[in-house]
Tab-separated table of C-alpha atoms (C1' of nucleotides) in Angstrom:
chain	number	residue	atom	x	y	z
A	1	UNK	CA	-68.107	-55.944	14.235
A	2	UNK	CA	-69.365	-55.742	17.788
A	3	UNK	CA	-72.600	-57.532	18.633
A	4	UNK	CA	-75.448	-55.054	18.724
A	5	UNK	CA	-78.084	-55.053	21.433
A	6	UNK	CA	-79.301	-51.617	20.531
A	7	UNK	CA	-82.290	-52.029	18.228
A	8	UNK	CA	-81.909	-48.679	16.538
A	9	UNK	CA	-78.277	-49.342	15.646
A	10	UNK	CA	-79.132	-52.847	14.489
A	11	UNK	CA	-81.780	-51.373	12.191
A	12	UNK	CA	-79.338	-48.836	10.778
A	13	UNK	CA	-76.728	-51.527	10.167
A	14	UNK	CA	-79.172	-53.820	8.429
A	15	UNK	CA	-80.671	-50.993	6.382
A	16	UNK	CA	-77.276	-49.689	5.296
A	17	UNK	CA	-76.171	-53.057	4.042
A	18	UNK	CA	-79.477	-53.596	2.250
A	19	UNK	CA	-79.401	-50.140	0.687
A	20	UNK	CA	-75.852	-50.571	-0.573
A	21	UNK	CA	-76.530	-54.064	-1.881
A	22	UNK	CA	-80.053	-53.713	-3.270
A	23	UNK	CA	-80.781	-49.995	-3.399
A	24	UNK	CA	-83.151	-47.957	-1.285
A	25	UNK	CA	-86.174	-49.444	-3.063
A	26	UNK	CA	-84.730	-52.938	-2.977
A	27	UNK	CA	-85.643	-53.678	0.619
A	28	UNK	CA	-88.770	-53.208	2.689
A	29	UNK	CA	-89.567	-52.788	6.350
A	30	UNK	CA	-90.624	-56.436	6.246
A	31	UNK	CA	-87.108	-57.471	5.148
A	32	UNK	CA	-85.578	-55.287	7.815
A	33	UNK	CA	-87.858	-56.736	10.485
A	34	UNK	CA	-86.932	-60.276	9.565
A	35	UNK	CA	-83.234	-59.483	9.594
A	36	UNK	CA	-83.233	-57.709	12.945
A	37	UNK	CA	-85.771	-59.999	14.571
A	38	UNK	CA	-88.654	-57.688	15.404
A	39	UNK	CA	-92.020	-57.004	13.770
A	40	UNK	CA	-92.208	-54.440	11.035
A	41	UNK	CA	-94.609	-52.189	12.945
A	42	UNK	CA	-91.962	-51.808	15.614
A	43	UNK	CA	-89.566	-50.234	13.134
A	44	UNK	CA	-91.865	-47.255	12.834
A	45	UNK	CA	-91.219	-46.492	16.486
A	46	UNK	CA	-87.554	-45.853	15.681
A	47	UNK	CA	-87.959	-44.518	12.139
A	48	UNK	CA	-91.522	-43.262	11.539
A	49	UNK	CA	-91.034	-43.212	7.765
A	50	UNK	CA	-88.582	-44.607	5.263
A	51	UNK	CA	-87.626	-41.061	4.305
A	52	UNK	CA	-86.499	-40.450	7.878
A	53	UNK	CA	-84.604	-43.721	7.902
A	54	UNK	CA	-82.863	-42.793	4.652
A	55	UNK	CA	-81.770	-39.453	6.021
A	56	UNK	CA	-80.433	-41.049	9.195
A	57	UNK	CA	-78.535	-43.604	7.107
A	58	UNK	CA	-76.878	-41.023	4.920
A	59	UNK	CA	-76.039	-38.783	7.859
A	60	UNK	CA	-74.376	-41.574	9.803
A	61	UNK	CA	-72.555	-42.741	6.693
A	62	UNK	CA	-71.159	-39.307	6.014
A	63	UNK	CA	-69.979	-38.812	9.574
A	64	UNK	CA	-68.313	-42.214	9.631
A	65	UNK	CA	-66.585	-41.523	6.342
A	66	UNK	CA	-65.399	-38.149	7.514
A	67	UNK	CA	-63.865	-39.848	10.549
A	68	UNK	CA	-62.142	-42.375	8.297
A	69	UNK	CA	-60.633	-39.570	6.214
A	70	UNK	CA	-59.363	-37.847	9.343
A	71	UNK	CA	-57.799	-41.084	10.494
A	72	UNK	CA	-56.073	-41.523	7.150
A	73	UNK	CA	-54.584	-38.061	7.503
A	74	UNK	CA	-53.342	-38.954	10.964
A	75	UNK	CA	-51.845	-42.273	9.901
A	76	UNK	CA	-50.288	-41.331	6.537
A	77	UNK	CA	-48.171	-38.351	5.699
A	78	UNK	CA	-47.867	-38.274	1.909
A	79	UNK	CA	-50.587	-37.413	-0.590
A	80	UNK	CA	-49.935	-40.614	-2.502
A	81	UNK	CA	-50.365	-42.795	0.564
A	82	UNK	CA	-53.550	-40.971	1.525
A	83	UNK	CA	-55.106	-41.349	-1.890
A	84	UNK	CA	-54.140	-45.009	-1.983
A	85	UNK	CA	-55.973	-45.456	1.299
A	86	UNK	CA	-59.062	-43.769	-0.131
A	87	UNK	CA	-58.992	-46.145	-3.074
A	88	UNK	CA	-58.694	-49.035	-0.625
A	89	UNK	CA	-61.743	-47.757	1.197
A	90	UNK	CA	-63.783	-47.871	-1.993
A	91	UNK	CA	-62.331	-51.236	-2.904
A	92	UNK	CA	-63.358	-52.662	0.463
A	93	UNK	CA	-66.738	-50.952	0.249
A	94	UNK	CA	-67.313	-52.581	-3.109
A	95	UNK	CA	-67.020	-55.937	-1.367
A	96	UNK	CA	-66.040	-57.936	-4.411
A	97	UNK	CA	-68.598	-56.321	-6.700
A	98	UNK	CA	-71.535	-56.858	-4.387
A	99	UNK	CA	-72.010	-53.433	-2.872
A	100	UNK	CA	-71.851	-49.726	-3.631
A	101	UNK	CA	-70.955	-46.701	-1.609
A	102	UNK	CA	-74.190	-45.494	0.004
A	103	UNK	CA	-73.808	-42.179	-1.759
A	104	UNK	CA	-73.545	-43.894	-5.144
A	105	UNK	CA	-76.484	-46.136	-4.407
A	106	UNK	CA	-78.676	-43.238	-3.311
A	107	UNK	CA	-77.622	-41.131	-6.281
A	108	UNK	CA	-78.840	-43.830	-8.595
A	109	UNK	CA	-82.348	-43.743	-7.153
A	110	UNK	CA	-82.614	-40.034	-6.757
A	111	UNK	CA	-86.331	-39.887	-7.508
A	112	UNK	CA	-87.415	-41.834	-4.444
A	113	UNK	CA	-85.482	-39.675	-2.010
A	114	UNK	CA	-86.504	-36.724	0.119
A	115	UNK	CA	-84.826	-33.337	-0.155
A	116	UNK	CA	-83.094	-34.011	3.144
A	117	UNK	CA	-81.258	-36.989	1.694
A	118	UNK	CA	-80.357	-35.088	-1.468
A	119	UNK	CA	-78.799	-32.484	0.801
A	120	UNK	CA	-76.863	-35.141	2.716
A	121	UNK	CA	-75.582	-36.575	-0.561
A	122	UNK	CA	-74.317	-33.161	-1.629
A	123	UNK	CA	-72.566	-32.724	1.689
A	124	UNK	CA	-70.935	-36.120	1.327
A	125	UNK	CA	-69.555	-35.435	-2.133
A	126	UNK	CA	-68.361	-31.990	-1.177
A	127	UNK	CA	-66.574	-33.438	1.826
A	128	UNK	CA	-64.803	-36.175	-0.131
A	129	UNK	CA	-63.826	-33.838	-2.975
A	130	UNK	CA	-62.482	-31.330	-0.488
A	131	UNK	CA	-60.462	-33.964	1.314
A	132	UNK	CA	-59.130	-35.454	-1.921
A	133	UNK	CA	-58.215	-32.020	-3.270
A	134	UNK	CA	-55.941	-31.518	-0.277
A	135	UNK	CA	-54.467	-34.983	-0.694
A	136	UNK	CA	-53.688	-34.320	-4.370
A	137	UNK	CA	-52.195	-30.975	-3.454
A	138	UNK	CA	-50.006	-32.611	-0.827
A	139	UNK	CA	-49.021	-35.283	-3.316
A	140	UNK	CA	-48.005	-32.656	-5.842
A	141	UNK	CA	-45.809	-30.929	-3.281
A	142	UNK	CA	-44.172	-34.018	-1.808
A	143	UNK	CA	-43.810	-35.739	-5.172
A	144	UNK	CA	-45.778	-38.848	-4.190
A	145	UNK	CA	-48.329	-38.410	-6.998
A	146	UNK	CA	-47.173	-38.007	-10.565
A	147	UNK	CA	-48.455	-35.412	-12.983
A	148	UNK	CA	-50.752	-33.399	-10.747
A	149	UNK	CA	-51.587	-30.052	-12.303
A	150	UNK	CA	-54.950	-29.137	-10.835
A	151	UNK	CA	-55.734	-30.830	-7.493
A	152	UNK	CA	-59.427	-29.866	-7.446
A	153	UNK	CA	-60.066	-31.281	-10.917
A	154	UNK	CA	-58.094	-34.401	-10.009
A	155	UNK	CA	-60.331	-34.848	-6.972
A	156	UNK	CA	-63.544	-34.476	-8.978
A	157	UNK	CA	-62.314	-36.972	-11.529
A	158	UNK	CA	-61.110	-39.429	-8.895
A	159	UNK	CA	-64.437	-39.509	-7.074
A	160	UNK	CA	-66.407	-40.074	-10.278
A	161	UNK	CA	-63.917	-42.737	-11.286
A	162	UNK	CA	-64.263	-44.532	-7.943
A	163	UNK	CA	-68.040	-44.434	-8.020
A	164	UNK	CA	-68.272	-45.472	-11.639
A	165	UNK	CA	-65.846	-48.326	-11.061
A	166	UNK	CA	-67.910	-49.636	-8.159
A	167	UNK	CA	-70.976	-49.474	-10.350
A	168	UNK	CA	-69.368	-51.402	-13.195
A	169	UNK	CA	-68.011	-54.050	-10.828
A	170	UNK	CA	-71.399	-54.471	-9.217
A	171	UNK	CA	-73.233	-54.726	-12.542
A	172	UNK	CA	-70.962	-57.561	-13.596
A	173	UNK	CA	-70.603	-58.998	-10.101
A	174	UNK	CA	-66.896	-58.956	-10.856
A	175	UNK	CA	-64.324	-56.959	-8.841
A	176	UNK	CA	-61.917	-56.988	-11.774
A	177	UNK	CA	-63.858	-54.122	-13.356
A	178	UNK	CA	-62.962	-51.996	-10.361
A	179	UNK	CA	-59.306	-52.957	-10.582
A	180	UNK	CA	-59.082	-52.242	-14.309
A	181	UNK	CA	-60.667	-48.823	-13.935
A	182	UNK	CA	-58.401	-47.824	-11.041
A	183	UNK	CA	-55.094	-49.195	-12.268
A	184	UNK	CA	-53.837	-46.112	-14.081
A	185	UNK	CA	-54.646	-43.817	-11.181
A	186	UNK	CA	-53.064	-46.216	-8.714
A	187	UNK	CA	-49.898	-46.347	-10.784
A	188	UNK	CA	-49.421	-42.613	-10.355
A	189	UNK	CA	-49.104	-43.008	-6.582
A	190	UNK	CA	-46.006	-43.780	-4.590
A	191	UNK	CA	-45.773	-43.808	-0.787
B	1	UNK	CA	-87.545	-36.799	-33.340
B	2	UNK	CA	-90.044	-38.195	-35.828
B	3	UNK	CA	-93.661	-38.511	-34.719
B	4	UNK	CA	-94.367	-42.073	-33.741
B	5	UNK	CA	-97.522	-43.859	-34.802
B	6	UNK	CA	-96.125	-47.261	-33.931
B	7	UNK	CA	-97.334	-48.111	-30.433
B	8	UNK	CA	-94.484	-50.471	-29.668
B	9	UNK	CA	-91.862	-47.867	-30.532
B	10	UNK	CA	-93.738	-45.197	-28.609
B	11	UNK	CA	-93.704	-47.472	-25.566
B	12	UNK	CA	-89.974	-48.092	-25.897
B	13	UNK	CA	-89.261	-44.379	-26.237
B	14	UNK	CA	-91.345	-43.480	-23.223
B	15	UNK	CA	-89.918	-46.319	-21.142
B	16	UNK	CA	-86.340	-45.473	-22.040
B	17	UNK	CA	-86.730	-41.884	-21.005
B	18	UNK	CA	-88.453	-42.880	-17.765
B	19	UNK	CA	-85.829	-45.510	-16.959
B	20	UNK	CA	-82.967	-43.091	-17.539
B	21	UNK	CA	-84.646	-40.336	-15.556
B	22	UNK	CA	-86.252	-42.256	-12.706
B	23	UNK	CA	-84.750	-45.747	-12.782
B	24	UNK	CA	-86.371	-49.006	-13.777
B	25	UNK	CA	-88.408	-49.076	-10.564
B	26	UNK	CA	-89.257	-45.413	-10.816
B	27	UNK	CA	-92.020	-45.810	-13.364
B	28	UNK	CA	-94.971	-48.155	-13.738
B	29	UNK	CA	-97.079	-49.463	-16.559
B	30	UNK	CA	-99.673	-46.942	-15.395
B	31	UNK	CA	-97.236	-44.078	-16.013
B	32	UNK	CA	-96.306	-45.512	-19.366
B	33	UNK	CA	-99.963	-45.909	-20.337
B	34	UNK	CA	-100.747	-42.303	-19.494
B	35	UNK	CA	-97.725	-41.050	-21.436
B	36	UNK	CA	-98.433	-43.043	-24.587
B	37	UNK	CA	-102.189	-42.691	-24.420
B	38	UNK	CA	-103.398	-46.264	-24.095
B	39	UNK	CA	-104.587	-48.356	-21.160
B	40	UNK	CA	-102.063	-50.170	-19.090
B	41	UNK	CA	-103.479	-53.604	-19.871
B	42	UNK	CA	-102.709	-52.955	-23.521
B	43	UNK	CA	-99.013	-52.644	-22.803
B	44	UNK	CA	-98.914	-56.312	-21.856
B	45	UNK	CA	-99.824	-57.165	-25.411
B	46	UNK	CA	-96.526	-55.656	-26.597
B	47	UNK	CA	-94.398	-56.445	-23.557
B	48	UNK	CA	-95.930	-59.265	-21.483
B	49	UNK	CA	-93.735	-58.484	-18.480
B	50	UNK	CA	-91.564	-55.645	-17.307
B	51	UNK	CA	-88.559	-57.962	-17.469
B	52	UNK	CA	-89.175	-58.434	-21.177
B	53	UNK	CA	-89.584	-54.702	-21.643
B	54	UNK	CA	-86.296	-54.076	-19.813
B	55	UNK	CA	-84.441	-56.509	-22.011
B	56	UNK	CA	-85.883	-54.954	-25.159
B	57	UNK	CA	-84.890	-51.504	-23.907
B	58	UNK	CA	-81.317	-52.451	-23.207
B	59	UNK	CA	-80.968	-54.342	-26.466
B	60	UNK	CA	-82.214	-51.429	-28.538
B	61	UNK	CA	-80.038	-49.010	-26.568
B	62	UNK	CA	-76.935	-51.066	-27.164
B	63	UNK	CA	-77.576	-51.394	-30.881
B	64	UNK	CA	-78.215	-47.673	-31.231
B	65	UNK	CA	-75.055	-46.841	-29.334
B	66	UNK	CA	-73.037	-49.222	-31.429
B	67	UNK	CA	-74.298	-47.459	-34.536
B	68	UNK	CA	-73.333	-44.101	-33.044
B	69	UNK	CA	-69.803	-45.352	-32.400
B	70	UNK	CA	-69.515	-46.586	-35.953
B	71	UNK	CA	-70.663	-43.236	-37.232
B	72	UNK	CA	-68.082	-41.441	-35.108
B	73	UNK	CA	-65.384	-43.616	-36.660
B	74	UNK	CA	-66.654	-42.735	-40.111
B	75	UNK	CA	-66.833	-38.995	-39.417
B	76	UNK	CA	-63.646	-38.467	-37.404
B	77	UNK	CA	-60.164	-39.721	-38.148
B	78	UNK	CA	-58.099	-39.071	-35.017
B	79	UNK	CA	-58.346	-40.838	-31.689
B	80	UNK	CA	-58.649	-37.534	-29.872
B	81	UNK	CA	-61.565	-36.389	-31.975
B	82	UNK	CA	-63.306	-39.733	-31.558
B	83	UNK	CA	-62.960	-39.734	-27.778
B	84	UNK	CA	-64.153	-36.149	-27.642
B	85	UNK	CA	-67.249	-37.219	-29.516
B	86	UNK	CA	-67.847	-40.049	-27.045
B	87	UNK	CA	-67.635	-37.582	-24.182
B	88	UNK	CA	-70.123	-35.358	-26.014
B	89	UNK	CA	-72.467	-38.314	-26.303
B	90	UNK	CA	-72.412	-38.798	-22.534
B	91	UNK	CA	-72.724	-35.069	-21.964
B	92	UNK	CA	-75.820	-34.946	-24.154
B	93	UNK	CA	-77.180	-38.120	-22.579
B	94	UNK	CA	-76.818	-36.545	-19.168
B	95	UNK	CA	-79.219	-33.835	-20.328
B	96	UNK	CA	-78.101	-31.217	-17.865
B	97	UNK	CA	-77.937	-33.584	-14.907
B	98	UNK	CA	-81.418	-34.990	-15.409
B	99	UNK	CA	-80.669	-38.355	-16.989
B	100	UNK	CA	-78.250	-41.256	-16.965
B	101	UNK	CA	-76.983	-43.624	-19.591
B	102	UNK	CA	-79.422	-46.571	-19.592
B	103	UNK	CA	-76.550	-48.884	-18.742
B	104	UNK	CA	-75.640	-46.797	-15.701
B	105	UNK	CA	-79.226	-46.567	-14.568
B	106	UNK	CA	-79.775	-50.308	-14.890
B	107	UNK	CA	-76.495	-51.085	-13.145
B	108	UNK	CA	-77.638	-49.117	-10.146
B	109	UNK	CA	-80.753	-51.259	-9.733
B	110	UNK	CA	-79.198	-54.566	-10.488
B	111	UNK	CA	-81.379	-56.509	-8.062
B	112	UNK	CA	-84.615	-55.899	-9.903
B	113	UNK	CA	-83.288	-57.060	-13.251
B	114	UNK	CA	-83.479	-60.382	-15.044
B	115	UNK	CA	-80.409	-62.312	-16.119
B	116	UNK	CA	-81.139	-61.333	-19.694
B	117	UNK	CA	-80.720	-57.665	-18.896
B	118	UNK	CA	-77.554	-58.298	-16.895
B	119	UNK	CA	-76.200	-59.997	-19.991
B	120	UNK	CA	-77.157	-57.046	-22.176
B	121	UNK	CA	-75.434	-54.680	-19.756
B	122	UNK	CA	-72.235	-56.709	-19.965
B	123	UNK	CA	-72.384	-56.664	-23.730
B	124	UNK	CA	-72.835	-52.904	-23.707
B	125	UNK	CA	-69.844	-52.232	-21.480
B	126	UNK	CA	-67.663	-54.649	-23.413
B	127	UNK	CA	-68.628	-52.943	-26.638
B	128	UNK	CA	-67.876	-49.417	-25.410
B	129	UNK	CA	-64.587	-50.443	-23.789
B	130	UNK	CA	-63.530	-52.214	-26.951
B	131	UNK	CA	-64.374	-49.212	-29.085
B	132	UNK	CA	-62.651	-46.775	-26.704
B	133	UNK	CA	-59.559	-48.977	-26.513
B	134	UNK	CA	-59.157	-48.658	-30.269
B	135	UNK	CA	-59.731	-44.911	-30.100
B	136	UNK	CA	-57.060	-44.501	-27.402
B	137	UNK	CA	-54.699	-46.657	-29.415
B	138	UNK	CA	-55.297	-44.525	-32.482
B	139	UNK	CA	-54.790	-41.399	-30.413
B	140	UNK	CA	-51.509	-42.699	-29.112
B	141	UNK	CA	-50.308	-43.351	-32.657
B	142	UNK	CA	-51.499	-40.132	-34.248
B	143	UNK	CA	-50.509	-37.986	-31.278
B	144	UNK	CA	-53.992	-36.578	-30.697
B	145	UNK	CA	-54.211	-37.868	-27.107
B	146	UNK	CA	-51.456	-37.055	-24.634
B	147	UNK	CA	-49.843	-39.554	-22.312
B	148	UNK	CA	-51.454	-42.774	-23.453
B	149	UNK	CA	-49.518	-45.795	-22.213
B	150	UNK	CA	-52.124	-48.551	-21.978
B	151	UNK	CA	-55.170	-48.025	-24.245
B	152	UNK	CA	-57.258	-50.789	-22.624
B	153	UNK	CA	-56.793	-49.426	-19.119
B	154	UNK	CA	-57.486	-45.919	-20.384
B	155	UNK	CA	-60.750	-47.164	-21.870
B	156	UNK	CA	-61.840	-48.859	-18.636
B	157	UNK	CA	-61.059	-45.752	-16.644
B	158	UNK	CA	-62.768	-43.457	-19.132
B	159	UNK	CA	-66.016	-45.410	-19.095
B	160	UNK	CA	-66.152	-45.483	-15.294
B	161	UNK	CA	-65.322	-41.796	-15.229
B	162	UNK	CA	-68.118	-40.979	-17.676
B	163	UNK	CA	-70.681	-43.042	-15.808
B	164	UNK	CA	-69.634	-41.743	-12.406
B	165	UNK	CA	-69.705	-38.172	-13.654
B	166	UNK	CA	-73.254	-38.595	-14.967
B	167	UNK	CA	-74.277	-40.011	-11.616
B	168	UNK	CA	-72.776	-37.127	-9.655
B	169	UNK	CA	-74.360	-34.549	-11.957
B	170	UNK	CA	-77.734	-36.206	-11.638
B	171	UNK	CA	-77.546	-36.471	-7.862
B	172	UNK	CA	-76.923	-32.742	-7.618
B	173	UNK	CA	-79.115	-31.867	-10.589
B	174	UNK	CA	-76.146	-29.833	-11.746
B	175	UNK	CA	-74.265	-30.465	-15.019
B	176	UNK	CA	-71.169	-28.735	-13.652
B	177	UNK	CA	-70.251	-31.920	-11.784
B	178	UNK	CA	-69.967	-33.680	-15.120
B	179	UNK	CA	-67.801	-30.915	-16.543
B	180	UNK	CA	-65.471	-30.849	-13.543
B	181	UNK	CA	-64.964	-34.611	-13.605
B	182	UNK	CA	-64.245	-34.683	-17.350
B	183	UNK	CA	-62.068	-31.610	-17.693
B	184	UNK	CA	-58.675	-33.262	-17.185
B	185	UNK	CA	-59.450	-36.042	-19.643
B	186	UNK	CA	-60.791	-33.570	-22.173
B	187	UNK	CA	-57.633	-31.461	-21.902
B	188	UNK	CA	-55.554	-34.411	-23.056
B	189	UNK	CA	-57.358	-34.497	-26.401
B	190	UNK	CA	-56.578	-32.507	-29.501
B	191	UNK	CA	-58.253	-32.926	-32.890
C	1	DG	C1'	-104.776	-54.390	-30.518
C	2	DT	C1'	-107.260	-52.218	-27.196
C	3	DC	C1'	-110.561	-52.194	-23.824
C	4	DT	C1'	-112.995	-52.960	-18.819
C	5	DA	C1'	-112.714	-55.418	-14.846
C	6	DT	C1'	-110.372	-57.908	-11.602
C	7	DA	C1'	-106.853	-60.883	-9.214
C	8	DT	C1'	-102.844	-60.912	-6.435
C	9	DT	C1'	-99.255	-59.325	-3.919
C	10	DC	C1'	-96.821	-56.286	-1.320
C	11	DA	C1'	-95.442	-51.777	0.024
C	12	DG	C1'	-95.441	-48.009	3.767
C	13	DA	C1'	-98.018	-46.611	7.526
C	14	DT	C1'	-101.451	-46.315	11.715
C	15	DA	C1'	-104.346	-47.722	15.958
C	16	DG	C1'	-104.440	-49.415	20.096
C	17	DA	C1'	-103.449	-53.373	23.509
C	18	DC	C1'	-99.727	-55.079	26.433
D	1	DG	C1'	-90.720	-50.661	22.896
D	2	DT	C1'	-92.931	-54.258	20.889
D	3	DC	C1'	-96.841	-56.538	19.584
D	4	DT	C1'	-101.371	-57.940	16.566
D	5	DA	C1'	-104.432	-56.339	13.420
D	6	DT	C1'	-105.718	-53.448	9.915
D	7	DC	C1'	-105.830	-49.634	6.376
D	8	DT	C1'	-104.785	-47.735	2.003
D	9	DG	C1'	-102.632	-47.415	-2.106
D	10	DA	C1'	-100.110	-48.999	-5.939
D	11	DA	C1'	-97.700	-52.389	-8.508
D	12	DT	C1'	-97.538	-56.327	-12.051
D	13	DA	C1'	-100.316	-59.286	-14.294
D	14	DT	C1'	-104.525	-61.953	-16.260
D	15	DA	C1'	-109.350	-62.969	-18.271
D	16	DG	C1'	-112.301	-62.212	-21.539
D	17	DA	C1'	-115.359	-58.880	-24.363
D	18	DC	C1'	-115.109	-55.957	-28.478
DNA sequence: GTCTATATTCAGATAGAC
DNA sequence: GTCTATCTGAATATAGAC
């Protein structure tokens, strides 16, 4: 990753990692300040409240992920290859059982979130399910995914499976839980 | 549910519901005290620390769930019927998108948990996966579940799917997310 | 076993100087 | 934009009377 001399971006990067590792309530402005190297009062200049920070985090995360999905479409032609890339994204995001997808992490602490973040979470899931539905549909047509009957239901199931697998791996601190949960789905894909 | 005149049990019931609805950090001893009708200092007599309370919660939850699984085995003969009952358990536990399985909820806030609770979580997942593996194996033999090749991998995937589906439904406050995610799996079962 | 009272710590947030 | 200093509230936890 590029070195960051933009304080706001540095704060977002630090906060995203903390949120995905510890949860939104698992880090404080004091932690953030120490990590970025400024005083905690200064953070309020960039993000007046933690609710605003959370919304900015989720918004950036969603946009980045949308860009990743578009890039996958550009780089891979078959549905099976695309879905395999999505699984790889979640595998990498899991970081050996130490992190969660930001959407999963936020979903788990729904009570301490503003309505704005809830809305961002819904947009994220809708976006991923929509993208995956198309990938499953493509995979059914080109024969690169076995046994696809209903692409939309496959997409819903795949997203829940990915999120649940990250959660199980993180709880145990063991990436093998992710691999076990994903193996059957992975086996249905060819490139 | 029976009326409770045992303070310790009343505390466990209130805490379990709060933990599954709001997360372990989403409620305080003050909330618990108000709900049960005693002062918060009194709670420390029964559960000296929140870590101890969390461990007791997870232990009781695991034992109860183990008993439920045993009862399912006694009441239903086929693998398909047994798995369908497990899905119903998670559907009911989701409570229309308002709650999570305690294991899922705790997994999401792993950082604020003691090692004892982490251990209990592992035991819970191992127990459910073991039970579901046998159910898938039975379903493969008796023909009540379609397309079973590897019962253990099916069990791992099913648990992650169930937990992820609860999480998605809760994030949106909409039980339909659970139904969408589980529909393909459910369709594979006959009784 | 439950109470009142209090200790301690830490969170998010604000005021105002530089 | 960043700082020091401070406010306010809430959390877990303890001491000791009843």
